[in-house]
Tab-separated table of C-alpha atoms and ligand atoms in Angstrom:
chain	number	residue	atom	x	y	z
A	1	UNK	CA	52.995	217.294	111.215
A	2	UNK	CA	53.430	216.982	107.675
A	3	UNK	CA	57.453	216.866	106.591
A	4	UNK	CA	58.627	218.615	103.512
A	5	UNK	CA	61.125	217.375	101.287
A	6	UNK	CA	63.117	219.688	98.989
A	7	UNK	CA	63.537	218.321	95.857
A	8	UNK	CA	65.926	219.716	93.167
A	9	UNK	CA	64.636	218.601	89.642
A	10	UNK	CA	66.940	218.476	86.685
A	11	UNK	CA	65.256	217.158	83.439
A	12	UNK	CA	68.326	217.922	81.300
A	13	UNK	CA	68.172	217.056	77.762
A	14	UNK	CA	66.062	215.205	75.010
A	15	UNK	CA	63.720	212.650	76.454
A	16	UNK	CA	64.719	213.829	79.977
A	17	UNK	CA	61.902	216.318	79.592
A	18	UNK	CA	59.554	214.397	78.842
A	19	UNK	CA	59.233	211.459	81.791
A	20	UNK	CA	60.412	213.756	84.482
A	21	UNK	CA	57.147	215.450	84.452
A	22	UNK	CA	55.311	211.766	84.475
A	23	UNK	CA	58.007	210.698	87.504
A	24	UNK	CA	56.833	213.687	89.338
A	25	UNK	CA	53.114	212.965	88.617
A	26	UNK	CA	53.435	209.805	89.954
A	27	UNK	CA	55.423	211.382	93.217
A	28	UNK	CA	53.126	213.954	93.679
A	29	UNK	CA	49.933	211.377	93.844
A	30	UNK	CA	51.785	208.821	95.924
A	31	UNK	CA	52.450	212.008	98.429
A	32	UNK	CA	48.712	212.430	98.171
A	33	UNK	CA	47.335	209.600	98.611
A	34	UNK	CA	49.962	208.860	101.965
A	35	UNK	CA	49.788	211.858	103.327
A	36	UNK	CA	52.702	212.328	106.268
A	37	UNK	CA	55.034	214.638	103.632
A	38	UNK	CA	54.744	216.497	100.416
A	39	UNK	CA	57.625	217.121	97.818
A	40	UNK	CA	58.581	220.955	97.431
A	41	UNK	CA	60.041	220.975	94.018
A	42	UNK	CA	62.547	223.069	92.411
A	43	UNK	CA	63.327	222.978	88.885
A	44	UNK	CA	67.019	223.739	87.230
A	45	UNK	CA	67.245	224.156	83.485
A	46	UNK	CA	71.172	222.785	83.271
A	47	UNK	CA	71.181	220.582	79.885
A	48	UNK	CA	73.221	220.794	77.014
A	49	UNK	CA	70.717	223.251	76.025
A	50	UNK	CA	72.378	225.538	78.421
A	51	UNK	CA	75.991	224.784	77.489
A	52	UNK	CA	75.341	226.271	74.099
A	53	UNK	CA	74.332	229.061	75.009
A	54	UNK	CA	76.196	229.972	78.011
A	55	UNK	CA	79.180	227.472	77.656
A	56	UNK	CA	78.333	225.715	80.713
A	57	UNK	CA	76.250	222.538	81.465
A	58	UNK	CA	75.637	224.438	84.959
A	59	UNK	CA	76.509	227.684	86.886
A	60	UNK	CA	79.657	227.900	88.278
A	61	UNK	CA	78.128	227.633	92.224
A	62	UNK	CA	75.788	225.037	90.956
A	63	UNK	CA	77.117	222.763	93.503
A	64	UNK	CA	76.304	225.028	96.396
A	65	UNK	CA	72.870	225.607	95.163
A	66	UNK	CA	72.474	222.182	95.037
A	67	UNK	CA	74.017	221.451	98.999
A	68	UNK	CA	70.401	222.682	100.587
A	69	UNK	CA	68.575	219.712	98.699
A	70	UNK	CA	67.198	216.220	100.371
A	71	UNK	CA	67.525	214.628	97.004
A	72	UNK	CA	68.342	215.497	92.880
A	73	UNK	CA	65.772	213.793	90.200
A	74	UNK	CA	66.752	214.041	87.215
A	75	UNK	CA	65.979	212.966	83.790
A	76	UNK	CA	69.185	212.616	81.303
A	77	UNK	CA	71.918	214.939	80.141
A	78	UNK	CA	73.693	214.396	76.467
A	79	UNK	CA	72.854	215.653	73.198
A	80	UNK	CA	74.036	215.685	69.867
A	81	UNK	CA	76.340	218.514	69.154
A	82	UNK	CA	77.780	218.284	72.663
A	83	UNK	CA	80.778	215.757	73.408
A	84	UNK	CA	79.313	212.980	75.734
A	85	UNK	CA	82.591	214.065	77.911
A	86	UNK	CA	81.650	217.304	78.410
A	87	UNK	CA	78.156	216.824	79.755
A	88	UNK	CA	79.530	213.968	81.962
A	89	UNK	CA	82.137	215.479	83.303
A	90	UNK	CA	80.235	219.175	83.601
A	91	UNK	CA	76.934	218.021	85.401
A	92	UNK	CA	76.571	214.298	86.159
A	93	UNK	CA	79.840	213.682	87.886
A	94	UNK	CA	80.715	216.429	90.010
A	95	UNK	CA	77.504	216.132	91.652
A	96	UNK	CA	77.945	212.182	92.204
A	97	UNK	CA	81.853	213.205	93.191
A	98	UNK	CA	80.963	216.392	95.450
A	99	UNK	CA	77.885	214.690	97.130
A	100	UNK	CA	80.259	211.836	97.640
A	101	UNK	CA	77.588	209.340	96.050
A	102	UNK	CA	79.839	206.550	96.126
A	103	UNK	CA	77.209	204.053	95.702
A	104	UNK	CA	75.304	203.840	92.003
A	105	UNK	CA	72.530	201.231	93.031
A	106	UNK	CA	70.927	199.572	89.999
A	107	UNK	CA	67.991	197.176	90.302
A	108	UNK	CA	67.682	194.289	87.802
A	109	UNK	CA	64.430	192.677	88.435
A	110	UNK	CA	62.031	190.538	85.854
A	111	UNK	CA	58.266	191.690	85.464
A	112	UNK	CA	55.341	190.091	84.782
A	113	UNK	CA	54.083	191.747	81.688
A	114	UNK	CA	57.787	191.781	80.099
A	115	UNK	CA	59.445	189.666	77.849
A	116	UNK	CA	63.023	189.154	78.342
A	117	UNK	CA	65.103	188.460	75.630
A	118	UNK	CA	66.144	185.502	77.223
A	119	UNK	CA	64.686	182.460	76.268
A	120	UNK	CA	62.370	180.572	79.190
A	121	UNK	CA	62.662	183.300	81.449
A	122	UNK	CA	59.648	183.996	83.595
A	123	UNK	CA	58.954	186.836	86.083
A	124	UNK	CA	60.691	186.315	89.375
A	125	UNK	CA	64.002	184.529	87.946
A	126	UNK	CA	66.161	187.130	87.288
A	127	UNK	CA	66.129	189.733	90.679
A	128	UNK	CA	69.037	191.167	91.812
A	129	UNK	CA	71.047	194.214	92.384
A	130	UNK	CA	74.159	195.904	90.487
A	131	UNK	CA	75.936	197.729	93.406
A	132	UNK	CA	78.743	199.927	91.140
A	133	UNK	CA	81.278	202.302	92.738
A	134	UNK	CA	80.871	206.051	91.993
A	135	UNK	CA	83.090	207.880	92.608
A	136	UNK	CA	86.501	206.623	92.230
A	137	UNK	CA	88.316	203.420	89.642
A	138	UNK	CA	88.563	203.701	86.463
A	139	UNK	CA	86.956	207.310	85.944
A	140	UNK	CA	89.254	209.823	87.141
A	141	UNK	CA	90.735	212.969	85.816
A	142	UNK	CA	94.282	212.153	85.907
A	143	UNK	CA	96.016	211.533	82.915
A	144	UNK	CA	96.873	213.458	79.894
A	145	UNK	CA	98.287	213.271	76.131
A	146	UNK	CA	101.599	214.246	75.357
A	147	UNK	CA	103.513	214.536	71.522
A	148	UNK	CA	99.987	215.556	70.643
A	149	UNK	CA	99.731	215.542	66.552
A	150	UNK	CA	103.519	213.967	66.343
A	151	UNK	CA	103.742	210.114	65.737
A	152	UNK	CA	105.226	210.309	69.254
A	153	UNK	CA	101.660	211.220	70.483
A	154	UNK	CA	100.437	209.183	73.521
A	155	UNK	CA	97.368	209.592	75.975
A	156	UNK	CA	97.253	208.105	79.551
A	157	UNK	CA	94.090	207.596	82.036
A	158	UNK	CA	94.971	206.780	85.269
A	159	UNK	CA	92.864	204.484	87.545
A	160	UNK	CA	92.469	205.136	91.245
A	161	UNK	CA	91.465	202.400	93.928
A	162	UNK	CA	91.652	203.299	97.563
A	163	UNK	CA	91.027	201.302	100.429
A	164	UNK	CA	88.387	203.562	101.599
A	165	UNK	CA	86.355	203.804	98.469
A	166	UNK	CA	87.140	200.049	98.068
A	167	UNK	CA	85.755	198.817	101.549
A	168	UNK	CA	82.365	201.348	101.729
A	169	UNK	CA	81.175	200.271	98.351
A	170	UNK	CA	81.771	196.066	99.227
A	171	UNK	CA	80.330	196.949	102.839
A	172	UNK	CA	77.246	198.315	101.466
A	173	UNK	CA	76.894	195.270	98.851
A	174	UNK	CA	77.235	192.734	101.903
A	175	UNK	CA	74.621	195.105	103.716
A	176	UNK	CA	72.197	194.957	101.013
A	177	UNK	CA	72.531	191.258	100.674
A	178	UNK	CA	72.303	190.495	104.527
A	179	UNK	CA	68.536	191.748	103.614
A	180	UNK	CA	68.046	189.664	100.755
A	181	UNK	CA	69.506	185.977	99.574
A	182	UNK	CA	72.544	186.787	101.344
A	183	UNK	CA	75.184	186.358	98.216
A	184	UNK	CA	77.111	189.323	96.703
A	185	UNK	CA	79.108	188.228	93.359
A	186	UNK	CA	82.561	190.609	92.684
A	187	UNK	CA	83.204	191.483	89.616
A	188	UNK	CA	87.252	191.459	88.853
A	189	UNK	CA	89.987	191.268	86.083
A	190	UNK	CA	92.902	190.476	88.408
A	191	UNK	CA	94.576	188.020	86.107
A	192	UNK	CA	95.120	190.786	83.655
A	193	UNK	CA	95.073	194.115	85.565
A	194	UNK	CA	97.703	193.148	87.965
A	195	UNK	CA	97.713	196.068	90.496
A	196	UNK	CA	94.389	197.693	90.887
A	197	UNK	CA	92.261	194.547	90.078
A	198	UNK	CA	93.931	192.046	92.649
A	199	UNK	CA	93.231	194.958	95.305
A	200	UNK	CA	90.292	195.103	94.973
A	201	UNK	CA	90.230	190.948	95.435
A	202	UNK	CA	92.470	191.551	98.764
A	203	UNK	CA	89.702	193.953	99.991
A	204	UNK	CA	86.614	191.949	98.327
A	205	UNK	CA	88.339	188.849	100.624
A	206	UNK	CA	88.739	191.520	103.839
A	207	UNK	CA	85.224	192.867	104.530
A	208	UNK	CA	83.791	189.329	103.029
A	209	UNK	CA	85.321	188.208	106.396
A	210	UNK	CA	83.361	190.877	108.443
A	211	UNK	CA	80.479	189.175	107.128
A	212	UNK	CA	80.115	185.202	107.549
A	213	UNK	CA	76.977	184.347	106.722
A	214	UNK	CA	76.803	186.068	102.958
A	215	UNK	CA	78.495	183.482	100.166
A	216	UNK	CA	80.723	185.038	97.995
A	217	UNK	CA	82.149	184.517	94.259
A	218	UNK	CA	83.998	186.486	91.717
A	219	UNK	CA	83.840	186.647	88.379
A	220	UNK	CA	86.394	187.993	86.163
A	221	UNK	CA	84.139	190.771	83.939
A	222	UNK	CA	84.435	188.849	80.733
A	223	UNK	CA	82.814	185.315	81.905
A	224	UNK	CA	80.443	187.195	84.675
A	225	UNK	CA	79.264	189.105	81.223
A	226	UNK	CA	78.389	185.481	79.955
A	227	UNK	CA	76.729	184.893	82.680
A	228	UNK	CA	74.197	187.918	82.979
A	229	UNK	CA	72.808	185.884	79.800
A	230	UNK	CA	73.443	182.569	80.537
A	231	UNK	CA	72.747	182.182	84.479
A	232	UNK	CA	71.084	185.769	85.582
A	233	UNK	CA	69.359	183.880	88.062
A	234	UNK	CA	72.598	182.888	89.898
A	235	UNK	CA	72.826	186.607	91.172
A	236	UNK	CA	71.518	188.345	93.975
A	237	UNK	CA	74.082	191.601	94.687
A	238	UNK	CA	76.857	192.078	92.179
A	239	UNK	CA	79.515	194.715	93.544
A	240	UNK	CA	81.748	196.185	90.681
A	241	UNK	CA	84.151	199.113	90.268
A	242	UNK	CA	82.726	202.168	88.581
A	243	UNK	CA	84.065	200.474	84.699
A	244	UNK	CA	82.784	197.312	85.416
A	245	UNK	CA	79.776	198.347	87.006
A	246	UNK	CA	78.920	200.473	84.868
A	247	UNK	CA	79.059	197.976	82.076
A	248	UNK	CA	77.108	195.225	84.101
A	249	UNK	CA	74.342	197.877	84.898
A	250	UNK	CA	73.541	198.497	81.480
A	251	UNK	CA	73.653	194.726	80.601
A	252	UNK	CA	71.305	194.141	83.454
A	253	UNK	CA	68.411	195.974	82.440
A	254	UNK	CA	69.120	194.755	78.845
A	255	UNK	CA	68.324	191.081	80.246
A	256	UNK	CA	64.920	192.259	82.084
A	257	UNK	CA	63.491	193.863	78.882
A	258	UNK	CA	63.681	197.497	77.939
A	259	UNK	CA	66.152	200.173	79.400
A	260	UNK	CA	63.263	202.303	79.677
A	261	UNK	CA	61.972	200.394	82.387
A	262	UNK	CA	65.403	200.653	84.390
A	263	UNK	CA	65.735	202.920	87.663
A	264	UNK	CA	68.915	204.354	89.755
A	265	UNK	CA	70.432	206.022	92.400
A	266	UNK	CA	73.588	207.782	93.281
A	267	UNK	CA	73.299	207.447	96.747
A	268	UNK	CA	75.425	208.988	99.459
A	269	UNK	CA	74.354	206.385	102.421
A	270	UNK	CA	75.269	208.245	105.191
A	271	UNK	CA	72.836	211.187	103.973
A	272	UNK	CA	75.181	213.997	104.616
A	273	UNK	CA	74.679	215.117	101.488
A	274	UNK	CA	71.553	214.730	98.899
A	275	UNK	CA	71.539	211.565	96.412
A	276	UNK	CA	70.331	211.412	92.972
A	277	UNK	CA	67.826	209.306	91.536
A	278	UNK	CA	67.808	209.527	87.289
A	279	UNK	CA	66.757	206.320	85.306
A	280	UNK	CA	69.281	204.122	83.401
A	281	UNK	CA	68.904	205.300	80.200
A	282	UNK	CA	70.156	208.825	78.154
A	283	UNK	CA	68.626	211.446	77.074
A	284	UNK	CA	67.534	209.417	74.103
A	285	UNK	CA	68.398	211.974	70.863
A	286	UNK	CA	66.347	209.211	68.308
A	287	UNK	CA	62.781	209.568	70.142
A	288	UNK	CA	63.163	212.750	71.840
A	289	UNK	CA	60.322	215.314	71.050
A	290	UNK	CA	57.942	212.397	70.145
A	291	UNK	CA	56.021	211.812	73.626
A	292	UNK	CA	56.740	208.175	73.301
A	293	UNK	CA	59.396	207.221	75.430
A	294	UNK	CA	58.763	204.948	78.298
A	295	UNK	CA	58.668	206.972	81.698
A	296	UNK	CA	59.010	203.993	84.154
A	297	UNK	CA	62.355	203.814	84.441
A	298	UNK	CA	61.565	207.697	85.913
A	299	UNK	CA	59.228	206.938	87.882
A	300	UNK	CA	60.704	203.795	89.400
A	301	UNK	CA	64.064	205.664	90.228
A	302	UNK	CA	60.890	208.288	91.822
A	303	UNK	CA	60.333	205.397	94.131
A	304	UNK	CA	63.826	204.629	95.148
A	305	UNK	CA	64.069	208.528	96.176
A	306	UNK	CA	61.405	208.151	98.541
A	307	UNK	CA	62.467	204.836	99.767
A	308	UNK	CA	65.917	206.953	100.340
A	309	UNK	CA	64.187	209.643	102.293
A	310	UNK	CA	62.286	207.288	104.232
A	311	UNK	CA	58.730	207.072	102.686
A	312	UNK	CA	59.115	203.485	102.107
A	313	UNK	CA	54.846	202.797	102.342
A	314	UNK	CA	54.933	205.237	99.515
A	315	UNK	CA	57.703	203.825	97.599
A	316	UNK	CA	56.323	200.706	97.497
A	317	UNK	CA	52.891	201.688	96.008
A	318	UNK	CA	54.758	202.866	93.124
A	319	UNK	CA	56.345	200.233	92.838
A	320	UNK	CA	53.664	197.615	92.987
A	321	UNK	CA	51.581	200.295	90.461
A	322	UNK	CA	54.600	200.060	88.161
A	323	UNK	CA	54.202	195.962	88.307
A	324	UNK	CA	50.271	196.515	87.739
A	325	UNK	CA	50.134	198.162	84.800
A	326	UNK	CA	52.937	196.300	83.535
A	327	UNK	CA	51.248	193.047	83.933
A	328	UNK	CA	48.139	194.575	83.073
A	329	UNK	CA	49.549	194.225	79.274
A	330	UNK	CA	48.209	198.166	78.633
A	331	UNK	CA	48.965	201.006	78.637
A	332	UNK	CA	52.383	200.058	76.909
A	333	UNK	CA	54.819	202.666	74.682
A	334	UNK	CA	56.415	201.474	71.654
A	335	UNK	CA	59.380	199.711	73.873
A	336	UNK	CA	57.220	197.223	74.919
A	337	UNK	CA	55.599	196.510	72.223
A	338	UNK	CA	52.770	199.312	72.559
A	339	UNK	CA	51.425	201.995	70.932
A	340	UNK	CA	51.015	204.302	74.181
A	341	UNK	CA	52.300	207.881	74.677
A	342	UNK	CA	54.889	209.101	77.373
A	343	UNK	CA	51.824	210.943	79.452
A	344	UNK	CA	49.145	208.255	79.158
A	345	UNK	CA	51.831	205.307	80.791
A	346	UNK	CA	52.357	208.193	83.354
A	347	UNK	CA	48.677	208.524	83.906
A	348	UNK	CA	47.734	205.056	84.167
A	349	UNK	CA	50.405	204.244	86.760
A	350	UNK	CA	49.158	207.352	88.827
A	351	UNK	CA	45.406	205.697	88.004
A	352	UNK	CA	46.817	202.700	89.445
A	353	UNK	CA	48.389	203.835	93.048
A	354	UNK	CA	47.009	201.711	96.089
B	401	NAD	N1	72.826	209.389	82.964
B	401	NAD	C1	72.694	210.036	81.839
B	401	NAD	O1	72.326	211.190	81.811
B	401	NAD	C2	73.010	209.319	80.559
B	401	NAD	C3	73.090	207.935	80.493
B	401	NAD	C4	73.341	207.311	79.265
B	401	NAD	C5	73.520	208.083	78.128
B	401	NAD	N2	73.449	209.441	78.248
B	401	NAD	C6	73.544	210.314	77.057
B	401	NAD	O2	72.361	210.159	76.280
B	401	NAD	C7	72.671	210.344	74.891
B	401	NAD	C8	72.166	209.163	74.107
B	401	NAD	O3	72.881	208.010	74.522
B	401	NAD	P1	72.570	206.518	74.021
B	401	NAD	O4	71.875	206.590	72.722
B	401	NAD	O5	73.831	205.764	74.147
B	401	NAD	O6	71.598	205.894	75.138
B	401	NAD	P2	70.030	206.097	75.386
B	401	NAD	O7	69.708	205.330	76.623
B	401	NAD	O8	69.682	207.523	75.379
B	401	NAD	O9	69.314	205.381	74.133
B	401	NAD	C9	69.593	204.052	73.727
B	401	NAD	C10	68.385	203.465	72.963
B	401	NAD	O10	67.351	203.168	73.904
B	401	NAD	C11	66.165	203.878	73.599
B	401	NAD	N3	65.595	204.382	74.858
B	401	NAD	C12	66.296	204.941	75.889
B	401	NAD	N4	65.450	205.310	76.854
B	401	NAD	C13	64.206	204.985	76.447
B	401	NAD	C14	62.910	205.152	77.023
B	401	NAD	N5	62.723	205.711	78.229
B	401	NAD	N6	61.849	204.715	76.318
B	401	NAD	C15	61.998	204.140	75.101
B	401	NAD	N7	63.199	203.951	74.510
B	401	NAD	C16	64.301	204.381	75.174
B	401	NAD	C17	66.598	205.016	72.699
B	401	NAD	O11	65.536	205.440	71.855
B	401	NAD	C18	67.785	204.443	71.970
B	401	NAD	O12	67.345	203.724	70.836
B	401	NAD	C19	74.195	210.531	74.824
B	401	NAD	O13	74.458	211.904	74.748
B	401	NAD	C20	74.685	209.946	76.134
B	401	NAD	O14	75.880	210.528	76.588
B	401	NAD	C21	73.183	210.070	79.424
């Protein structure tokens, strides 16, 4: 008996439209060619788009039409003429909040086909995974300004560690590495964020403990940026707070070539609720419209989705089509040196499915 997944799909804005349709051209074929499931797709226009018109990135009950899904693909939300917090903070983080996708999972992996920008570094030296937390740290809604347009005028932003977000996020790092080199990296700022920061070192030091054969370090943010550049093959699983992390999976992808070869998830591990799988990058205001923006980060974050539901054969054989073309040297978009279009990339990768 075939299985069907539902899949909500959420392009969003600018280039967002564009590789979406490639990622689920690639999805479709790989559900083809494996047989065993097919993806039932349903497609929400909630963008910035929408906000101008209707004053909100998404309906009101957008959540609960969401609940029913086994995963969310989507593209990128942000455009010019919308504040970056409002399209944040109206789409992209109540559903990694509500969903309680605590775990943003970022692989950083060197191809063969693409040049890093580091000097000497070949394909297979730099592979490992940025393992941020989602849902909690440094991004939270409490705070406020006060004396606003006085010289008295001050804003706070309050930052929230718990011991529960603290531990699932490092358990899931020492998880993930337990399958790989076994070595998860923490990345801190305890000597100068004295309450939150050293925390998170207790706890980093507790569940290290429930795990004695992975090695540990930590980094304080500002040296383990250093070494991203100077040593990325030192790293296997990094585990960060949602700041940090956030920072360190941008800089990743940056050391492995192009961001628009750079997948994600938001991942709710226990599955009681459906993850999200959306590439690195934004919605890319610059190209957007143009049909040349690189779709594999899309398509790659396609694969993780069906790794998450299961498919893993099928995830795979994206992924390895993804490494073919790459090292192939053509099809390539303008990122990479090419002179390629959005659709034909897509096309070649389906072209290219084992
Ligand atoms: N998760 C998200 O939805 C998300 C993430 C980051 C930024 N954004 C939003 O996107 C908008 C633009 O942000 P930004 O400019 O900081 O980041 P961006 O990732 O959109 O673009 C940065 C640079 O990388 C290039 N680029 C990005 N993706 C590419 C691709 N697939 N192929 C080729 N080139 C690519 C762009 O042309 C641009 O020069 C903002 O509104 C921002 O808030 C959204």
């Amino acid at each position: 008996m075939s299985k069907t997944y539902r899949i909500a799909a959420i392009p969003g804005d600018g280039i967002g439209n564009e590789v979406v349709p490639e990622g689920q051209r690639v999805l479709e074929a790989a559900a083809r060619k494996h047989g065993g499931f097919r993806l039932d797709w349903t497609h929400f226009d909630w963008s910035c788009e929408r906000f101008l018109k209707t004053g909100r990135m998404m309906p009101e009950d957008g959540i609960d039409r969401l609940r029913g899904f086994d995963a969310i693909y989507l593209g990128a939300v942000g455009f010019p003429g919308v504040p970056d917090h409002v399209s944040l903070w109206g789409l992209l983080i109540p559903i990694r909040r509500d969903f309680h996708q605590y775990i943003n999972l970022r692989p950083v992996r060197l191809l063969d086909g693409v040049e890093s920008p580091l000097k000497g570094r070949k394909p297979g030296d730099i592979d490992f995974y940025v393992v941020r937390e989602n849902n909690e740290g440094e991004y939270s809604s409490i705070g406020g300004r006060l004396y606003a347009g006085t010289d008295m005028e001050m804003a706070l932003q309050q930052s929230v560690f718990t011991r529960r977000g603290c531990d699932r996020v490092m358990r899931y790092a020492f998880e993930l590495a337990t399958k790989r080199r076994k070595h998860v990296a923490s990345a801190t700022k305890s000597n100068g964020i004295i309450h939150t920061m050293p925390y998170w070192d207790e706890r980093f030091a507790a569940i290290g403990k429930e795990y004695p054969d992975v090695r540990t370090e930590q980094y304080h943010i500002d040296i383990l940026t250093a070494h991203f550049v100077r040593n990325p093959d030192w790293f296997d699983v990094v585990v960060g707070s949602n700041l940090f992390g956030d920072i360190l999976s941008d800089l990743g992808p940056a050391v492995v070539g192009s961001i628009g070869i750079a997948p994600g998830g938001n991942i709710n591990p226990e599955k009681e609720h459906p993850s999200m799988f959306e590439p690195v990058h934004g919605s890319a205001p610059d190209i957007a419209g143009k049909g040349i923006a690189n779709p594999i980060g899309q398509i790659w974050s396609g694969a993780m989705m069906l790794e998450h539901l299961g498919e893993t054969a099928a995830a795979s054989s994206i992924e390895r089509a993804i490494e073919t073309v790459l090292a192939a040297g053509e099809p390539r978009t303008r990122d990479l040196g090419g002179t390629a279009s959005t659709k034909e990339l897509g096309e070649a990768i389906t072209a290219a499915l084992g």
